[in-house]
PDB file of C-alpha atoms in Angstrom:
ATOM      1  CA  MET A 111      54.017  58.939  21.210  1.00  0.00           C
ATOM      2  CA  SER A 112      51.257  58.379  23.607  1.00  0.00           C
ATOM      3  CA  ALA A 113      50.423  62.197  23.688  1.00  0.00           C
ATOM      4  CA  SER A 114      50.108  62.281  20.004  1.00  0.00           C
ATOM      5  CA  ARG A 115      47.494  59.299  19.787  1.00  0.00           C
ATOM      6  CA  PRO A 116      44.770  61.432  21.639  1.00  0.00           C
ATOM      7  CA  LEU A 117      45.677  64.446  19.438  1.00  0.00           C
ATOM      8  CA  ARG A 118      45.445  62.185  16.237  1.00  0.00           C
ATOM      9  CA  LEU A 119      41.983  60.879  17.601  1.00  0.00           C
ATOM     10  CA  ALA A 120      40.719  64.452  18.281  1.00  0.00           C
ATOM     11  CA  ALA A 121      41.754  65.569  14.907  1.00  0.00           C
ATOM     12  CA  THR A 122      40.027  62.593  13.326  1.00  0.00           C
ATOM     13  CA  LEU A 123      36.831  63.235  15.091  1.00  0.00           C
ATOM     14  CA  LEU A 124      36.979  67.057  14.291  1.00  0.00           C
ATOM     15  CA  ALA A 125      37.477  66.284  10.737  1.00  0.00           C
ATOM     16  CA  SER A 126      34.651  63.658  10.599  1.00  0.00           C
ATOM     17  CA  GLY A 127      32.280  66.106  12.186  1.00  0.00           C
ATOM     18  CA  ALA A 128      33.289  68.710   9.744  1.00  0.00           C
ATOM     19  CA  LEU A 129      32.689  66.409   6.682  1.00  0.00           C
ATOM     20  CA  LEU A 130      29.323  65.335   8.179  1.00  0.00           C
ATOM     21  CA  GLY A 131      28.328  69.076   8.821  1.00  0.00           C
ATOM     22  CA  ALA A 132      29.479  69.851   5.119  1.00  0.00           C
ATOM     23  CA  ALA A 133      27.619  67.032   3.714  1.00  0.00           C
ATOM     24  CA  ALA A 134      24.246  67.866   5.569  1.00  0.00           C
ATOM     25  CA  LEU A 135      24.475  71.641   4.844  1.00  0.00           C
ATOM     26  CA  PRO A 136      23.259  71.428   1.205  1.00  0.00           C
ATOM     27  CA  ALA A 137      20.333  69.438   2.070  1.00  0.00           C
ATOM     28  CA  THR A 138      19.372  71.688   4.897  1.00  0.00           C
ATOM     29  CA  ALA A 139      20.039  74.900   2.843  1.00  0.00           C
ATOM     30  CA  SER A 140      17.975  73.634  -0.079  1.00  0.00           C
ATOM     31  CA  ASP A 141      14.966  72.731   2.271  1.00  0.00           C
ATOM     32  CA  HIS A 142      14.773  76.580   3.055  1.00  0.00           C
ATOM     33  CA  SER A 143      15.461  78.194  -0.358  1.00  0.00           C
ATOM     34  CA  HIS A 144      12.112  77.667  -1.815  1.00  0.00           C
ATOM     35  CA  ALA A 145       8.859  79.124  -0.443  1.00  0.00           C
ATOM     36  CA  PRO A 146       6.049  76.643  -0.238  1.00  0.00           C
ATOM     37  CA  ARG A 147       3.688  76.708  -3.144  1.00  0.00           C
ATOM     38  CA  SER A 148       0.690  78.787  -2.281  1.00  0.00           C
ATOM     39  CA  ALA A 149      -2.695  77.714  -2.604  1.00  0.00           C
ATOM     40  CA  VAL A 150      -3.962  81.346  -2.898  1.00  0.00           C
ATOM     41  CA  LYS A 151      -4.745  82.328  -6.555  1.00  0.00           C
ATOM     42  CA  ILE A 152      -6.372  85.082  -8.440  1.00  0.00           C
ATOM     43  CA  GLY A 153      -9.895  83.780  -9.639  1.00  0.00           C
ATOM     44  CA  GLN A 154     -12.424  85.586 -11.632  1.00  0.00           C
ATOM     45  CA  VAL A 155     -11.975  89.306 -12.651  1.00  0.00           C
ATOM     46  CA  GLN A 156     -14.679  91.815 -13.448  1.00  0.00           C
ATOM     47  CA  HIS A 157     -12.902  94.885 -15.055  1.00  0.00           C
ATOM     48  CA  ASP A 158     -14.220  98.330 -15.601  1.00  0.00           C
ATOM     49  CA  THR A 159     -17.707  98.065 -17.039  1.00  0.00           C
ATOM     50  CA  GLY A 160     -17.631 101.576 -18.384  1.00  0.00           C
ATOM     51  CA  TRP A 161     -21.077 102.580 -16.824  1.00  0.00           C
ATOM     52  CA  ASN A 162     -21.234 104.918 -13.768  1.00  0.00           C
ATOM     53  CA  SER A 163     -17.517 104.243 -12.790  1.00  0.00           C
ATOM     54  CA  ARG A 164     -17.775 107.612 -10.822  1.00  0.00           C
ATOM     55  CA  TYR A 165     -20.110 106.126  -8.434  1.00  0.00           C
ATOM     56  CA  ASP A 166     -19.589 103.372  -5.620  1.00  0.00           C
ATOM     57  CA  ARG A 167     -22.229 101.086  -7.278  1.00  0.00           C
ATOM     58  CA  GLY A 168     -20.307 101.294 -10.689  1.00  0.00           C
ATOM     59  CA  LEU A 169     -16.880 101.126  -8.891  1.00  0.00           C
ATOM     60  CA  ASN A 170     -18.000  98.105  -6.847  1.00  0.00           C
ATOM     61  CA  SER A 171     -19.152  96.127  -9.872  1.00  0.00           C
ATOM     62  CA  GLU A 172     -15.438  96.147 -10.807  1.00  0.00           C
ATOM     63  CA  TRP A 173     -13.515  93.573  -8.770  1.00  0.00           C
ATOM     64  CA  VAL A 174     -11.097  90.796  -8.394  1.00  0.00           C
ATOM     65  CA  GLU A 175     -11.450  87.490  -6.674  1.00  0.00           C
ATOM     66  CA  VAL A 176      -8.757  86.139  -4.481  1.00  0.00           C
ATOM     67  CA  ARG A 177      -9.399  82.387  -3.943  1.00  0.00           C
ATOM     68  CA  ASN A 178      -7.797  79.727  -1.464  1.00  0.00           C
ATOM     69  CA  THR A 179      -7.748  76.515  -3.149  1.00  0.00           C
ATOM     70  CA  GLY A 180      -5.954  74.734  -0.180  1.00  0.00           C
ATOM     71  CA  HIS A 181      -7.331  73.224   3.057  1.00  0.00           C
ATOM     72  CA  HIS A 182      -5.661  75.623   5.449  1.00  0.00           C
ATOM     73  CA  THR A 183      -6.585  79.095   6.370  1.00  0.00           C
ATOM     74  CA  VAL A 184      -4.173  81.728   5.013  1.00  0.00           C
ATOM     75  CA  ARG A 185      -3.616  85.186   6.656  1.00  0.00           C
ATOM     76  CA  LEU A 186      -3.536  87.724   3.888  1.00  0.00           C
ATOM     77  CA  ASN A 187      -2.430  90.631   6.098  1.00  0.00           C
ATOM     78  CA  GLY A 188       0.176  92.722   4.274  1.00  0.00           C
ATOM     79  CA  TRP A 189      -0.527  90.917   0.812  1.00  0.00           C
ATOM     80  CA  THR A 190      -0.940  93.203  -2.112  1.00  0.00           C
ATOM     81  CA  LEU A 191      -2.795  93.301  -5.312  1.00  0.00           C
ATOM     82  CA  THR A 192      -1.662  95.601  -8.016  1.00  0.00           C
ATOM     83  CA  ASP A 193      -2.570  96.541 -11.569  1.00  0.00           C
ATOM     84  CA  ARG A 194      -0.286  97.263 -14.655  1.00  0.00           C
ATOM     85  CA  ASP A 195      -0.284 100.921 -13.762  1.00  0.00           C
ATOM     86  CA  GLY A 196       0.867 100.310 -10.147  1.00  0.00           C
ATOM     87  CA  ASN A 197      -2.391 100.901  -8.280  1.00  0.00           C
ATOM     88  CA  ARG A 198      -1.876  98.855  -5.112  1.00  0.00           C
ATOM     89  CA  TYR A 199      -4.423  97.405  -2.569  1.00  0.00           C
ATOM     90  CA  ARG A 200      -2.901  96.085   0.640  1.00  0.00           C
ATOM     91  CA  PHE A 201      -4.854  93.502   2.464  1.00  0.00           C
ATOM     92  CA  ARG A 202      -5.488  94.257   6.284  1.00  0.00           C
ATOM     93  CA  HIS A 203      -7.025  92.045   8.793  1.00  0.00           C
ATOM     94  CA  VAL A 204      -8.066  89.306   6.161  1.00  0.00           C
ATOM     95  CA  TRP A 205      -8.033  85.575   7.061  1.00  0.00           C
ATOM     96  CA  LEU A 206      -8.990  83.366   4.012  1.00  0.00           C
ATOM     97  CA  ARG A 207     -10.333  80.021   5.001  1.00  0.00           C
ATOM     98  CA  GLY A 208      -9.519  76.910   2.940  1.00  0.00           C
ATOM     99  CA  HIS A 209     -11.746  76.563  -0.292  1.00  0.00           C
ATOM    100  CA  SER A 210     -13.100  79.950   0.104  1.00  0.00           C
ATOM    101  CA  SER A 211     -12.605  83.310  -1.580  1.00  0.00           C
ATOM    102  CA  VAL A 212     -12.680  87.038  -1.005  1.00  0.00           C
ATOM    103  CA  ILE A 213     -13.946  89.597  -3.592  1.00  0.00           C
ATOM    104  CA  VAL A 214     -11.809  92.745  -3.705  1.00  0.00           C
ATOM    105  CA  HIS A 215     -13.926  95.660  -4.876  1.00  0.00           C
ATOM    106  CA  THR A 216     -12.649  98.881  -6.177  1.00  0.00           C
ATOM    107  CA  GLY A 217     -15.189 101.418  -4.675  1.00  0.00           C
ATOM    108  CA  VAL A 218     -16.106 102.300  -1.120  1.00  0.00           C
ATOM    109  CA  GLY A 219     -17.873  99.825   1.288  1.00  0.00           C
ATOM    110  CA  HIS A 220     -17.791  97.912   4.587  1.00  0.00           C
ATOM    111  CA  ASP A 221     -15.102  95.052   4.725  1.00  0.00           C
ATOM    112  CA  ASN A 222     -16.416  91.649   5.780  1.00  0.00           C
ATOM    113  CA  GLY A 223     -15.487  87.979   5.392  1.00  0.00           C
ATOM    114  CA  ARG A 224     -16.351  87.655   1.785  1.00  0.00           C
ATOM    115  CA  HIS A 225     -15.966  91.353   0.271  1.00  0.00           C
ATOM    116  CA  VAL A 226     -13.272  93.859   0.951  1.00  0.00           C
ATOM    117  CA  TYR A 227     -13.176  97.394  -0.596  1.00  0.00           C
ATOM    118  CA  GLN A 228     -10.313  99.533  -1.891  1.00  0.00           C
ATOM    119  CA  ASP A 229     -12.099 102.743  -1.071  1.00  0.00           C
ATOM    120  CA  ARG A 230     -11.133 104.438  -4.466  1.00  0.00           C
ATOM    121  CA  ARG A 231     -13.129 106.987  -6.292  1.00  0.00           C
ATOM    122  CA  THR A 232     -11.962 106.017  -9.646  1.00  0.00           C
ATOM    123  CA  SER A 233     -11.619 102.649 -11.725  1.00  0.00           C
ATOM    124  CA  VAL A 234      -8.539 100.522 -11.534  1.00  0.00           C
ATOM    125  CA  TRP A 235      -9.056  97.278 -13.612  1.00  0.00           C
ATOM    126  CA  ASP A 236      -8.970  98.536 -17.241  1.00  0.00           C
ATOM    127  CA  SER A 237     -10.360  96.324 -20.270  1.00  0.00           C
ATOM    128  CA  ARG A 238      -6.678  95.501 -21.002  1.00  0.00           C
ATOM    129  CA  ASP A 239      -4.953  94.965 -17.734  1.00  0.00           C
ATOM    130  CA  ALA A 240      -3.402  92.273 -15.292  1.00  0.00           C
ATOM    131  CA  ALA A 241      -3.852  91.707 -11.611  1.00  0.00           C
ATOM    132  CA  THR A 242      -0.851  90.513  -9.658  1.00  0.00           C
ATOM    133  CA  LEU A 243      -0.819  89.060  -6.187  1.00  0.00           C
ATOM    134  CA  ARG A 244       2.306  89.264  -3.770  1.00  0.00           C
ATOM    135  CA  ASP A 245       2.631  87.981  -0.270  1.00  0.00           C
ATOM    136  CA  ASP A 246       3.715  90.149   2.732  1.00  0.00           C
ATOM    137  CA  ASP A 247       7.221  89.761   1.801  1.00  0.00           C
ATOM    138  CA  GLY A 248       6.856  90.779  -1.776  1.00  0.00           C
ATOM    139  CA  ARG A 249       7.020  87.383  -3.329  1.00  0.00           C
ATOM    140  CA  TRP A 250       5.112  86.986  -6.541  1.00  0.00           C
ATOM    141  CA  ILE A 251       2.091  84.475  -6.029  1.00  0.00           C
ATOM    142  CA  ASP A 252      -0.019  84.843  -9.141  1.00  0.00           C
ATOM    143  CA  THR A 253      -0.946  87.059 -12.180  1.00  0.00           C
ATOM    144  CA  LYS A 254      -4.071  87.192 -14.258  1.00  0.00           C
ATOM    145  CA  ALA A 255      -4.120  89.097 -17.382  1.00  0.00           C
ATOM    146  CA  TRP A 256      -6.871  89.903 -19.751  1.00  0.00           C
ATOM    147  CA  GLY A 257      -7.520  91.989 -22.914  1.00  0.00           C
ATOM    148  CA  ARG A 258      -4.449  92.404 -25.170  1.00  0.00           C
ATOM    149  CA  TYR A 259      -2.306  91.053 -22.337  1.00  0.00           C
ATOM    150  CA  GLY A 260      -3.952  87.730 -22.630  1.00  0.00           C
ATOM    151  CA  ARG A 261      -5.931  85.531 -20.649  1.00  0.00           C
ATOM    152  CA  ARG A 262      -4.417  83.306 -17.943  1.00  0.00           C
TER     153      ARG A 262
END
């Protein structure tokens, strides 16, 4: 009987540990199931103006603002901005400081801290369109629609 007592004690400890682990698992799993709410949003949009959209000056007057409303710098490398037709711009080497924005122009230009360029030769943002922002894992961050798709 003395040999069974340590065995029962070990079984009780193992069972207690399993119960504690099972009770803690749902709380731990739920902490990681939701991505933190992003402070990055689509701001203002200037869609196709219709004039000189075949030239860089006209194409660069078409743009989407991406704004960081939070306090911390966000690395946008690999994030994408797409329209309803599937045209996609992928951010490269862009760090967006807190409470700042970057303007994504359609045409050709030289990227800097406030302006990036898609290097396209044709218009992207139509008068009835939507811009969708996704992070580098493809998770939806924000969408802004205009024209018959509505304002958001």
